[in-house]
Structure formats: structure tokens, C-alpha cells
Amino acid sequence: MMLLPDVWRKLKLLSDDSTEHLQRSLTIFWAEYLPEAMQGYPLAGPRFRRKKISSCLSRMTFLLESCGDGPRTNLRASKMLKQTITEILARGQCGLLRASYVCYFWGEQQHLDRFLQAYAVEKARSEARRQGHTVTEQSLADGSIKLIVQVGGGA
Amino acid sequence: MTTAPSKTIEIIVSPTGQTRLETKGYSGTSCRDASRAFEAALGISQGEQLTAEFHQAAITDQNQLRQSG
């Protein structure tokens, strides 16, 4: 099995900028084991077909490219819903999931934490770049990562 | 001639993925405008603690109102 940081690096190979397509928040469902319903599940969306590794090897699978903004999902997501597990379908239909990328993760909690940290850093960097700010990164002693966004500092 | 203090936003991401966001160099409610986009990108906010700069600006505004009133 691969570690999530490796998965993250591979996800960056999906496009020129991985966060370019992750403009919305990422919703993660965690499970200790790979759910049976997920085995053999194809990656959702054409942009993920360029992924070079099997989704089953990555501990992380994108279930939906996007959910709808309300109780009714959009057309593209509706097509995907046919292949998703019941839990995701129910949450999407009752509006608990709103405009999120949905991701199913299985494995150890610490690996999920590391992924969430990497995701948050990338997401913050992306937002700062989008607004034309300069970002510097520092690693702290407790394992945290500190981002200093210089407002109006230029990209 | 005095130069305006540089505006920075510090984001600390914990090893578990939780984030803490702090604005510096802002006065009053402008810090909320600056941090809003990051808050939206990073998830649901669990709390807010106003800085001294926020309250300082509010006091200044009150003084200005008194002088003009």
C-alpha cells in the first residue's frame, strides 16, 4: 500500500495544478477497510483517467467529481450517482453534501491526517495565488506548517 | 510620512489538518474581508477570536464620532 503523501504527489500528476480542479472543499469519508462496495470502482470523471495508478492502491478514491448545490444533484453528478454507494447517494439527496468533491479514504488515521494537512496547505496556497499574494512556508517544531501570506505581495 | 503596516495573513495547519488563521496589519472589520476567502476554502469555521487591532479600530471610530458630534 502506498503512503498518502505519495498519493498526493501522484495526484498532482493529474493536471498541471492539482488544486486547479479542487476549487471546492473536499469531503472525505473515512473507513478502516476498503468497503466492498468500492472495490473495482472506476475513477469518476475524464480528468482523473490520466491517473497512472489504480484507485484501489491509493487508499483514496474520488467518488464524485462534484455534488450538487442542493438536494438535487446536477446532471453530471446524477450519472455518477448510479455507481456510488448508498451513503453518498443519501447525503447528496438530502443536501448534506453541498458542492463538494467527495473522496473515500481507507487506512490508518495518521495517514489521513497527513493527507488533510497537505490538502489544507495546497488549498491555502492556491487561494493565495489566485488573489495574487505571495506565500512563504515554514515547518514548525510540532509538525504544523505555517503559511505567511503577504497581501498584495505579487505572485 | 508614515508608511502603512504590511498586511499579512498567517495560516497554521496542524498535523491533523486543522487550520488556524490570523490576520496582521488590518484595522477593524477589514480583516474579516481579507480572511473570508481563505475560510471558505479551508472549511467550516469553528470559532473566531477578535484581535486587539479590531477593538482598537472600533475605539478610534467612536472617538471620531464624538468629535464630530
mmCIF file of C-alpha atoms in Angstrom:
data_model
loop_
_atom_site.group_PDB
_atom_site.id
_atom_site.type_symbol
_atom_site.label_atom_id
_atom_site.label_comp_id
_atom_site.label_asym_id
_atom_site.label_seq_id
_atom_site.Cartn_x
_atom_site.Cartn_y
_atom_site.Cartn_z
ATOM 1 C CA MET A 1 0.000 0.000 0.000
ATOM 2 C CA MET A 2 1.166 3.497 -0.711
ATOM 3 C CA LEU A 3 1.527 6.301 1.765
ATOM 4 C CA LEU A 4 -0.770 9.226 1.230
ATOM 5 C CA PRO A 5 1.980 11.780 0.620
ATOM 6 C CA ASP A 6 2.987 9.625 -2.341
ATOM 7 C CA VAL A 7 -0.616 9.539 -3.427
ATOM 8 C CA TRP A 8 -0.779 13.292 -3.160
ATOM 9 C CA ARG A 9 2.276 13.679 -5.337
ATOM 10 C CA LYS A 10 0.725 11.374 -7.877
ATOM 11 C CA LEU A 11 -2.496 13.286 -7.752
ATOM 12 C CA LYS A 12 -0.510 16.328 -8.771
ATOM 13 C CA LEU A 13 0.236 14.476 -11.985
ATOM 14 C CA LEU A 14 -3.423 14.562 -12.837
ATOM 15 C CA SER A 15 -3.096 18.021 -14.238
ATOM 16 C CA ASP A 16 -0.710 20.935 -14.309
ATOM 17 C CA ASP A 17 -2.070 22.126 -10.993
ATOM 18 C CA SER A 18 -3.909 19.625 -8.864
ATOM 19 C CA THR A 19 -5.752 22.273 -6.936
ATOM 20 C CA GLU A 20 -6.964 23.897 -10.116
ATOM 21 C CA HIS A 21 -9.826 21.441 -10.197
ATOM 22 C CA LEU A 22 -10.268 21.320 -6.446
ATOM 23 C CA GLN A 23 -11.838 24.713 -6.174
ATOM 24 C CA ARG A 24 -14.438 23.406 -3.804
ATOM 25 C CA SER A 25 -13.995 21.816 -0.451
ATOM 26 C CA LEU A 26 -13.093 18.173 -0.212
ATOM 27 C CA THR A 27 -15.423 15.896 1.691
ATOM 28 C CA ILE A 28 -13.763 12.764 2.967
ATOM 29 C CA PHE A 29 -15.395 9.609 4.199
ATOM 30 C CA TRP A 30 -13.118 7.551 6.327
ATOM 31 C CA ALA A 31 -13.195 3.815 6.816
ATOM 32 C CA GLU A 32 -10.815 1.361 8.366
ATOM 33 C CA TYR A 33 -11.016 -1.045 5.474
ATOM 34 C CA LEU A 34 -11.736 -0.694 1.840
ATOM 35 C CA PRO A 35 -15.510 -1.055 1.622
ATOM 36 C CA GLU A 36 -16.729 -3.885 -0.501
ATOM 37 C CA ALA A 37 -18.924 -1.578 -2.485
ATOM 38 C CA MET A 38 -15.853 0.371 -3.530
ATOM 39 C CA GLN A 39 -13.857 -2.487 -4.959
ATOM 40 C CA GLY A 40 -13.362 -2.079 -8.628
ATOM 41 C CA TYR A 41 -14.978 1.315 -8.604
ATOM 42 C CA PRO A 42 -13.849 3.364 -11.593
ATOM 43 C CA LEU A 43 -12.415 6.816 -11.151
ATOM 44 C CA ALA A 44 -15.034 9.452 -11.719
ATOM 45 C CA GLY A 45 -14.621 11.986 -14.436
ATOM 46 C CA PRO A 46 -12.451 12.122 -17.526
ATOM 47 C CA ARG A 47 -9.819 14.285 -15.880
ATOM 48 C CA PHE A 48 -8.988 11.505 -13.450
ATOM 49 C CA ARG A 49 -8.479 8.911 -16.161
ATOM 50 C CA ARG A 50 -4.955 10.157 -16.583
ATOM 51 C CA LYS A 51 -4.157 8.802 -13.176
ATOM 52 C CA LYS A 52 -1.298 6.357 -13.501
ATOM 53 C CA ILE A 53 -2.104 4.148 -10.550
ATOM 54 C CA SER A 54 -5.090 2.048 -9.654
ATOM 55 C CA SER A 55 -7.557 3.700 -7.310
ATOM 56 C CA CYS A 56 -7.509 0.586 -5.169
ATOM 57 C CA LEU A 57 -3.814 1.066 -4.493
ATOM 58 C CA SER A 58 -4.068 4.627 -3.392
ATOM 59 C CA ARG A 59 -6.214 4.380 -0.224
ATOM 60 C CA MET A 60 -8.234 7.197 -1.665
ATOM 61 C CA THR A 61 -10.910 7.293 -4.297
ATOM 62 C CA PHE A 62 -12.884 10.103 -5.767
ATOM 63 C CA LEU A 63 -16.485 9.036 -5.711
ATOM 64 C CA LEU A 64 -17.994 12.019 -7.366
ATOM 65 C CA GLU A 65 -16.378 14.748 -9.286
ATOM 66 C CA SER A 66 -18.846 17.132 -7.800
ATOM 67 C CA CYS A 67 -22.071 17.106 -5.907
ATOM 68 C CA GLY A 68 -24.933 19.428 -6.479
ATOM 69 C CA ASP A 69 -25.533 22.609 -4.550
ATOM 70 C CA GLY A 70 -28.764 21.367 -3.042
ATOM 71 C CA PRO A 71 -30.986 18.364 -2.624
ATOM 72 C CA ARG A 72 -30.948 17.809 -6.360
ATOM 73 C CA THR A 73 -27.626 16.953 -7.878
ATOM 74 C CA ASN A 74 -26.525 18.266 -11.220
ATOM 75 C CA LEU A 75 -26.848 16.200 -14.365
ATOM 76 C CA ARG A 76 -23.247 15.135 -14.472
ATOM 77 C CA ALA A 77 -23.285 14.072 -10.851
ATOM 78 C CA SER A 78 -26.551 12.228 -11.339
ATOM 79 C CA LYS A 79 -24.900 9.964 -13.872
ATOM 80 C CA MET A 80 -22.167 9.238 -11.379
ATOM 81 C CA LEU A 81 -24.637 8.546 -8.620
ATOM 82 C CA LYS A 82 -25.672 5.327 -10.284
ATOM 83 C CA GLN A 83 -22.322 3.899 -9.389
ATOM 84 C CA THR A 84 -21.916 5.253 -5.899
ATOM 85 C CA ILE A 85 -22.632 3.647 -2.598
ATOM 86 C CA THR A 86 -25.887 4.303 -0.793
ATOM 87 C CA GLU A 87 -24.413 6.549 1.865
ATOM 88 C CA ILE A 88 -23.127 9.079 -0.629
ATOM 89 C CA LEU A 89 -26.368 8.988 -2.544
ATOM 90 C CA ALA A 90 -28.409 9.646 0.590
ATOM 91 C CA ARG A 91 -26.234 12.520 1.732
ATOM 92 C CA GLY A 92 -26.314 14.118 -1.683
ATOM 93 C CA GLN A 93 -30.073 13.857 -1.982
ATOM 94 C CA CYS A 94 -30.841 15.277 1.442
ATOM 95 C CA GLY A 95 -28.492 18.190 0.906
ATOM 96 C CA LEU A 96 -25.894 17.297 3.486
ATOM 97 C CA LEU A 97 -23.295 17.368 0.753
ATOM 98 C CA ARG A 98 -23.121 20.674 -0.981
ATOM 99 C CA ALA A 99 -20.799 21.487 -3.796
ATOM 100 C CA SER A 100 -18.056 19.233 -2.573
ATOM 101 C CA TYR A 101 -15.608 16.853 -4.049
ATOM 102 C CA VAL A 102 -16.233 13.564 -2.384
ATOM 103 C CA CYS A 103 -13.434 11.253 -1.549
ATOM 104 C CA TYR A 104 -13.427 7.886 0.183
ATOM 105 C CA PHE A 105 -10.390 7.059 2.274
ATOM 106 C CA TRP A 106 -9.447 3.865 3.986
ATOM 107 C CA GLY A 107 -6.409 3.008 6.063
ATOM 108 C CA GLU A 108 -4.807 4.376 9.197
ATOM 109 C CA GLN A 109 -5.933 7.634 10.740
ATOM 110 C CA GLN A 110 -2.430 9.109 10.783
ATOM 111 C CA HIS A 111 -2.165 8.807 7.021
ATOM 112 C CA LEU A 112 -5.468 10.538 6.592
ATOM 113 C CA ASP A 113 -4.259 13.323 8.896
ATOM 114 C CA ARG A 114 -1.140 13.789 6.808
ATOM 115 C CA PHE A 115 -3.212 13.972 3.697
ATOM 116 C CA LEU A 116 -5.578 16.527 5.241
ATOM 117 C CA GLN A 117 -2.613 18.688 6.256
ATOM 118 C CA ALA A 118 -1.143 18.520 2.753
ATOM 119 C CA TYR A 119 -4.527 19.269 1.278
ATOM 120 C CA ALA A 120 -5.086 22.300 3.513
ATOM 121 C CA VAL A 121 -1.653 23.700 2.669
ATOM 122 C CA GLU A 122 -2.202 23.248 -1.045
ATOM 123 C CA LYS A 123 -5.672 24.731 -0.812
ATOM 124 C CA ALA A 124 -4.437 27.808 1.056
ATOM 125 C CA ARG A 125 -1.546 28.257 -1.373
ATOM 126 C CA SER A 126 -3.918 28.007 -4.299
ATOM 127 C CA GLU A 127 -6.266 30.602 -2.832
ATOM 128 C CA ALA A 128 -3.370 32.986 -2.122
ATOM 129 C CA ARG A 129 -2.012 32.619 -5.637
ATOM 130 C CA ARG A 130 -5.458 33.212 -7.064
ATOM 131 C CA GLN A 131 -5.603 36.533 -5.244
ATOM 132 C CA GLY A 132 -2.093 37.487 -6.322
ATOM 133 C CA HIS A 133 -0.475 37.210 -2.902
ATOM 134 C CA THR A 134 2.975 35.910 -2.017
ATOM 135 C CA VAL A 135 3.208 32.834 0.198
ATOM 136 C CA THR A 136 6.123 31.634 2.308
ATOM 137 C CA GLU A 137 6.073 28.322 4.134
ATOM 138 C CA GLN A 138 7.675 27.342 7.441
ATOM 139 C CA SER A 139 7.715 23.990 9.210
ATOM 140 C CA LEU A 140 7.130 24.239 12.945
ATOM 141 C CA ALA A 141 8.590 22.001 15.644
ATOM 142 C CA ASP A 142 5.263 20.361 16.473
ATOM 143 C CA GLY A 143 4.767 19.225 12.889
ATOM 144 C CA SER A 144 2.494 22.087 11.926
ATOM 145 C CA ILE A 145 3.042 24.055 8.757
ATOM 146 C CA LYS A 146 2.874 27.825 8.871
ATOM 147 C CA LEU A 147 1.964 29.775 5.765
ATOM 148 C CA ILE A 148 2.599 33.504 5.716
ATOM 149 C CA VAL A 149 0.551 35.237 3.081
ATOM 150 C CA GLN A 150 1.920 38.651 2.159
ATOM 151 C CA VAL A 151 -1.124 40.526 0.960
ATOM 152 C CA GLY A 152 -0.519 42.383 -2.263
ATOM 153 C CA GLY A 153 2.972 40.971 -2.455
ATOM 154 C CA GLY A 154 2.639 39.787 -6.032
ATOM 155 C CA ALA A 155 2.767 36.216 -7.239
ATOM 156 C CA MET B 1 5.346 60.487 6.139
ATOM 157 C CA THR B 2 4.339 57.229 7.738
ATOM 158 C CA THR B 3 4.061 54.010 5.839
ATOM 159 C CA ALA B 4 1.100 51.722 6.355
ATOM 160 C CA PRO B 5 1.890 48.466 8.184
ATOM 161 C CA SER B 6 2.254 45.471 5.887
ATOM 162 C CA LYS B 7 -0.764 43.235 5.817
ATOM 163 C CA THR B 8 -0.172 39.572 6.318
ATOM 164 C CA ILE B 9 -2.319 36.521 6.903
ATOM 165 C CA GLU B 10 -0.796 33.682 8.862
ATOM 166 C CA ILE B 11 -2.249 30.225 8.395
ATOM 167 C CA ILE B 12 -1.088 27.410 10.640
ATOM 168 C CA VAL B 13 -2.037 23.917 9.543
ATOM 169 C CA SER B 14 -1.756 21.336 12.301
ATOM 170 C CA PRO B 15 -0.565 17.762 11.694
ATOM 171 C CA THR B 16 -4.200 16.681 11.784
ATOM 172 C CA GLY B 17 -5.214 19.134 9.104
ATOM 173 C CA GLN B 18 -6.903 21.695 11.341
ATOM 174 C CA THR B 19 -6.126 25.267 10.412
ATOM 175 C CA ARG B 20 -5.777 28.491 12.390
ATOM 176 C CA LEU B 21 -5.864 31.774 10.567
ATOM 177 C CA GLU B 22 -4.603 35.100 11.926
ATOM 178 C CA THR B 23 -4.572 38.466 10.212
ATOM 179 C CA LYS B 24 -1.994 41.155 10.964
ATOM 180 C CA GLY B 25 -1.824 44.783 9.951
ATOM 181 C CA TYR B 26 -5.548 45.123 9.414
ATOM 182 C CA SER B 27 -7.806 47.516 11.241
ATOM 183 C CA GLY B 28 -11.413 46.975 12.143
ATOM 184 C CA THR B 29 -13.570 44.644 10.148
ATOM 185 C CA SER B 30 -11.323 44.658 7.072
ATOM 186 C CA CYS B 31 -9.562 41.609 8.489
ATOM 187 C CA ARG B 32 -12.751 39.624 8.085
ATOM 188 C CA ASP B 33 -12.972 40.579 4.439
ATOM 189 C CA ALA B 34 -9.373 39.533 3.902
ATOM 190 C CA SER B 35 -9.738 36.176 5.570
ATOM 191 C CA ARG B 36 -13.162 35.288 4.212
ATOM 192 C CA ALA B 37 -11.843 33.679 1.029
ATOM 193 C CA PHE B 38 -9.389 31.518 2.962
ATOM 194 C CA GLU B 39 -12.044 30.482 5.448
ATOM 195 C CA ALA B 40 -14.301 29.406 2.610
ATOM 196 C CA ALA B 41 -11.501 27.436 1.002
ATOM 197 C CA LEU B 42 -10.333 25.698 4.159
ATOM 198 C CA GLY B 43 -13.640 24.528 5.546
ATOM 199 C CA ILE B 44 -16.125 25.315 8.233
ATOM 200 C CA SER B 45 -15.059 27.848 10.861
ATOM 201 C CA GLN B 46 -15.266 26.582 14.419
ATOM 202 C CA GLY B 47 -14.636 29.862 16.182
ATOM 203 C CA GLU B 48 -13.390 33.409 15.991
ATOM 204 C CA GLN B 49 -11.220 35.439 18.336
ATOM 205 C CA LEU B 50 -11.011 39.147 17.642
ATOM 206 C CA THR B 51 -7.587 40.758 17.918
ATOM 207 C CA ALA B 52 -6.625 43.957 19.722
ATOM 208 C CA GLU B 53 -6.344 45.690 16.348
ATOM 209 C CA PHE B 54 -10.006 45.011 15.711
ATOM 210 C CA HIS B 55 -11.075 46.632 19.003
ATOM 211 C CA GLN B 56 -8.572 49.485 18.635
ATOM 212 C CA ALA B 57 -10.177 50.474 15.373
ATOM 213 C CA ALA B 58 -13.619 50.392 16.958
ATOM 214 C CA ILE B 59 -12.490 52.750 19.744
ATOM 215 C CA THR B 60 -10.958 55.127 17.189
ATOM 216 C CA ASP B 61 -14.200 55.200 15.259
ATOM 217 C CA GLN B 62 -16.135 56.052 18.427
ATOM 218 C CA ASN B 63 -13.741 58.899 19.239
ATOM 219 C CA GLN B 64 -14.149 60.303 15.763
ATOM 220 C CA LEU B 65 -17.912 60.185 16.122
ATOM 221 C CA ARG B 66 -17.738 62.048 19.425
ATOM 222 C CA GLN B 67 -15.543 64.764 17.991
ATOM 223 C CA SER B 68 -17.804 65.297 15.026
ATOM 224 C CA GLY B 69 -20.997 65.125 17.085
#
